[in-house]
Short mmCIF file of C-alpha atoms and ligand atoms in Angstrom, two decimals:
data_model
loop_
_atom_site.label_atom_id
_atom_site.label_comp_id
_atom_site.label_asym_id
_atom_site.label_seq_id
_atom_site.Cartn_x
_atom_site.Cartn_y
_atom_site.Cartn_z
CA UNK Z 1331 -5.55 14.66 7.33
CA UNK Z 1332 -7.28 16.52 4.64
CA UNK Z 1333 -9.87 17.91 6.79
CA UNK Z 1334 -10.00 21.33 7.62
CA UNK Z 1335 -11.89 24.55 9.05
CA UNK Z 1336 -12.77 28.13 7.51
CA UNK Z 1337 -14.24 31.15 7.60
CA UNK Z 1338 -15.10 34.16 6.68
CA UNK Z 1339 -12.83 37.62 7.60
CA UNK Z 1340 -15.62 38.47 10.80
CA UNK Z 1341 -16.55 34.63 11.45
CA UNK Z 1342 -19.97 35.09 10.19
CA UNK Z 1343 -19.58 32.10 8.41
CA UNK Z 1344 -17.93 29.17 9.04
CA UNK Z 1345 -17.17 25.61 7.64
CA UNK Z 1346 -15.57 22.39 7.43
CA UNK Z 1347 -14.20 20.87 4.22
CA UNK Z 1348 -12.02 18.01 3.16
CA UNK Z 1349 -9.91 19.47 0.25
CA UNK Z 1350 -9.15 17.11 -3.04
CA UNK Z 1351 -5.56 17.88 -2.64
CA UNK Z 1352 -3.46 21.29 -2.62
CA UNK Z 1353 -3.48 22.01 -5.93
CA UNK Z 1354 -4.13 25.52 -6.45
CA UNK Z 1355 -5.88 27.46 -9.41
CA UNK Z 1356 -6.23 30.71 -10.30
CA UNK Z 1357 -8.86 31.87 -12.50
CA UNK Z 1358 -7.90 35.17 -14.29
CA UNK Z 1359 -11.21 35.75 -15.83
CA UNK Z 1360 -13.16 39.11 -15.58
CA UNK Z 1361 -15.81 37.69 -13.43
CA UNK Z 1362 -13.39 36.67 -10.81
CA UNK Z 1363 -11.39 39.69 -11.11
CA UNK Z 1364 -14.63 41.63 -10.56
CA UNK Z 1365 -16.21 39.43 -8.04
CA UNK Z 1366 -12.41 39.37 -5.64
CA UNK Z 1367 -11.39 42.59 -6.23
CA UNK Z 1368 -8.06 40.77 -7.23
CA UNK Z 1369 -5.79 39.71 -9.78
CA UNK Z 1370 -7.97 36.54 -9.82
CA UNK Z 1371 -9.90 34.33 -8.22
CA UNK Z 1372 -7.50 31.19 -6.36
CA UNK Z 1373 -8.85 28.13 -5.07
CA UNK Z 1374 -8.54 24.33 -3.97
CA UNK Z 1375 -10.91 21.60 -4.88
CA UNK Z 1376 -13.43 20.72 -2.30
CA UNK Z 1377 -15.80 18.72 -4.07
CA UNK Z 1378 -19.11 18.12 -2.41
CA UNK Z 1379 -17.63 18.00 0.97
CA UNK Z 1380 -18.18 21.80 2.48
CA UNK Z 1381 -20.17 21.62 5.52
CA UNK Z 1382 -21.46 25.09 7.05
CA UNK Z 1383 -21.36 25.54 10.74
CA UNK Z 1384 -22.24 29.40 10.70
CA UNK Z 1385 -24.51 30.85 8.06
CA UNK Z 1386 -25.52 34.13 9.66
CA UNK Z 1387 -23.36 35.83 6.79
CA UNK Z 1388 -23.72 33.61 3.95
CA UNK Z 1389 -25.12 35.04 0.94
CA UNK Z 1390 -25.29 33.42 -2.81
CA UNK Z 1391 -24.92 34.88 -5.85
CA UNK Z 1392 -26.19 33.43 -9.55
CA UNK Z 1393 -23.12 34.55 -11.55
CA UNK Z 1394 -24.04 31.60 -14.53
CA UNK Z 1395 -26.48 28.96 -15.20
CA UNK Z 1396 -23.95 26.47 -13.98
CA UNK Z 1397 -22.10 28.37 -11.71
CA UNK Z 1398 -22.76 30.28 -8.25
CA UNK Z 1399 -20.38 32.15 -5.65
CA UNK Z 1400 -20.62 32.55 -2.32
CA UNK Z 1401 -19.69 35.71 0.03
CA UNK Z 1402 -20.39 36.94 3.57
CA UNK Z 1403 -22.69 39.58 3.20
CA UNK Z 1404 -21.30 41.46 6.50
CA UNK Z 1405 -17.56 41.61 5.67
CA UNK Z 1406 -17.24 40.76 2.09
CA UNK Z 1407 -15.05 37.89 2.11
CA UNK Z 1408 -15.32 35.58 -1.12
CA UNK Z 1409 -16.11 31.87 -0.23
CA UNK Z 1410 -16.67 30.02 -2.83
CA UNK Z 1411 -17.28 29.00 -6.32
CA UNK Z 1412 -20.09 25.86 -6.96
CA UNK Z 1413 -20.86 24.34 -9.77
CA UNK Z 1414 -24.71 24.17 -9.30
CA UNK Z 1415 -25.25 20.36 -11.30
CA UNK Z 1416 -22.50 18.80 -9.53
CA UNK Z 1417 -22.55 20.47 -6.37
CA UNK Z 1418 -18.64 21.01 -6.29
CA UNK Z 1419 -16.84 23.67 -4.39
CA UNK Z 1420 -13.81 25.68 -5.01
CA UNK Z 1421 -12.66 27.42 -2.04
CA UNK Z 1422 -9.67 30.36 -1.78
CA UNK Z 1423 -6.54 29.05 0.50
CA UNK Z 1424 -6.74 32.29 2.45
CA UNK Z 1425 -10.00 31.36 4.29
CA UNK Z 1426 -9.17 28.25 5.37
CA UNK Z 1427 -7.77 27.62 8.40
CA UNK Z 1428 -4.31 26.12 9.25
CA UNK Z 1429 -3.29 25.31 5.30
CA UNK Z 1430 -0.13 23.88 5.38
CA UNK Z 1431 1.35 26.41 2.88
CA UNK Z 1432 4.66 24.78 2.18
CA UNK Z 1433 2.46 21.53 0.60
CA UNK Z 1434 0.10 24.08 -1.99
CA UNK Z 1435 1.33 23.61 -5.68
CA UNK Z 1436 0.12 26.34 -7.87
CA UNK Z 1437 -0.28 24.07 -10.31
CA UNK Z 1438 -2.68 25.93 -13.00
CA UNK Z 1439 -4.02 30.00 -14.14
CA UNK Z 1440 -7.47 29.54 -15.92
CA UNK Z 1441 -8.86 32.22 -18.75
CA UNK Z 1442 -5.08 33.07 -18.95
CA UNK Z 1443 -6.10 34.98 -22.01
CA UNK Z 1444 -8.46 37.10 -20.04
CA UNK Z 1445 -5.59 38.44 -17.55
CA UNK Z 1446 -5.17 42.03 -17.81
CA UNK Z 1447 -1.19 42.48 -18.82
CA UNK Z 1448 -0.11 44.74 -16.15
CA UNK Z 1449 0.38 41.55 -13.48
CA UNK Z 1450 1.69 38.25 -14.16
CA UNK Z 1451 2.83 35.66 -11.58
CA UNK Z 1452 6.24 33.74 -11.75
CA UNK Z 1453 4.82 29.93 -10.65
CA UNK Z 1454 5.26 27.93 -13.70
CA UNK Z 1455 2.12 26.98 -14.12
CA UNK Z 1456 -0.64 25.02 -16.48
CA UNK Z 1457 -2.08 28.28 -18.68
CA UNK Z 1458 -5.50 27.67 -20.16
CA UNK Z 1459 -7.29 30.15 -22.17
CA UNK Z 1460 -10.67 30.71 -22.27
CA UNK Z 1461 -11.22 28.34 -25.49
CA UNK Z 1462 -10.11 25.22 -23.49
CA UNK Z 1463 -13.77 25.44 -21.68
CA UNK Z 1464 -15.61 25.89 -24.97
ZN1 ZN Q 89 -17.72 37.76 7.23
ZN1 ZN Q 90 -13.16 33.02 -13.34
#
């Protein structure tokens, strides 16, 4: 039921995951920004359970001493966040195959203080600045 299958934009990599629920965060904070190309990064609790079918893409970046991101090194798609001590994933809806979209609750925007003022979204959210994780 919550099982499901991803990828990548060219397939390079692949995975399975069971997802926590469909609670969606965004995280507004530069790194994410940066690291997406977007107004954010957005993603759904995975936990420990992502299982990689196809690596041939897969590349990991440091971006923290407790944090790491993945992306697919031949198309550029984001993959996921990981918090390195725990080993939990945070994975964007868009890559994951056959969401069902009506059931996501955008439930929270993270570093809400670090979003840049010329987007805001209209979901009334959970806002958390960057001192909450201090
Ligand atoms: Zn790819
Ligand atoms: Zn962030």
């Amino acid at each position: 039921m919550n099982h499901y299958k991803g990828a990548c934009f060219c397939h390079s990599v692949q995975f399975e995951l069971d997802l926590k629920n469909l609670d969606l965060t965004v995280c507004h904070c530069s790194m994410c920004r940066k690291l997406t190309g977007s107004t954010g990064f957005a993603s759904l609790e995975a936990g420990e359970s992502v299982h990689f079918t196809t690596t041939d893409g897969l590349s990991i970046l440091h971006t923290s001493d407790f944090g790491e991101r993945g992306f697919c090194n031949k198309c550029g798609t984001s993959l996921f966040y990981r918090f390195k001590a725990s080993n939990e994933y945070f994975v964007p809806p868009a890559i994951i195959a056959e969401l069902p979209e009506d059931k996501v609750n955008f439930v929270e925007e993270i570093f809400y203080d670090n979003k840049p003022c010329y987007y805001a979204f209209s979901n009334d959210t959970i806002k958390k600045d960057e001192a909450y994780f201090q």
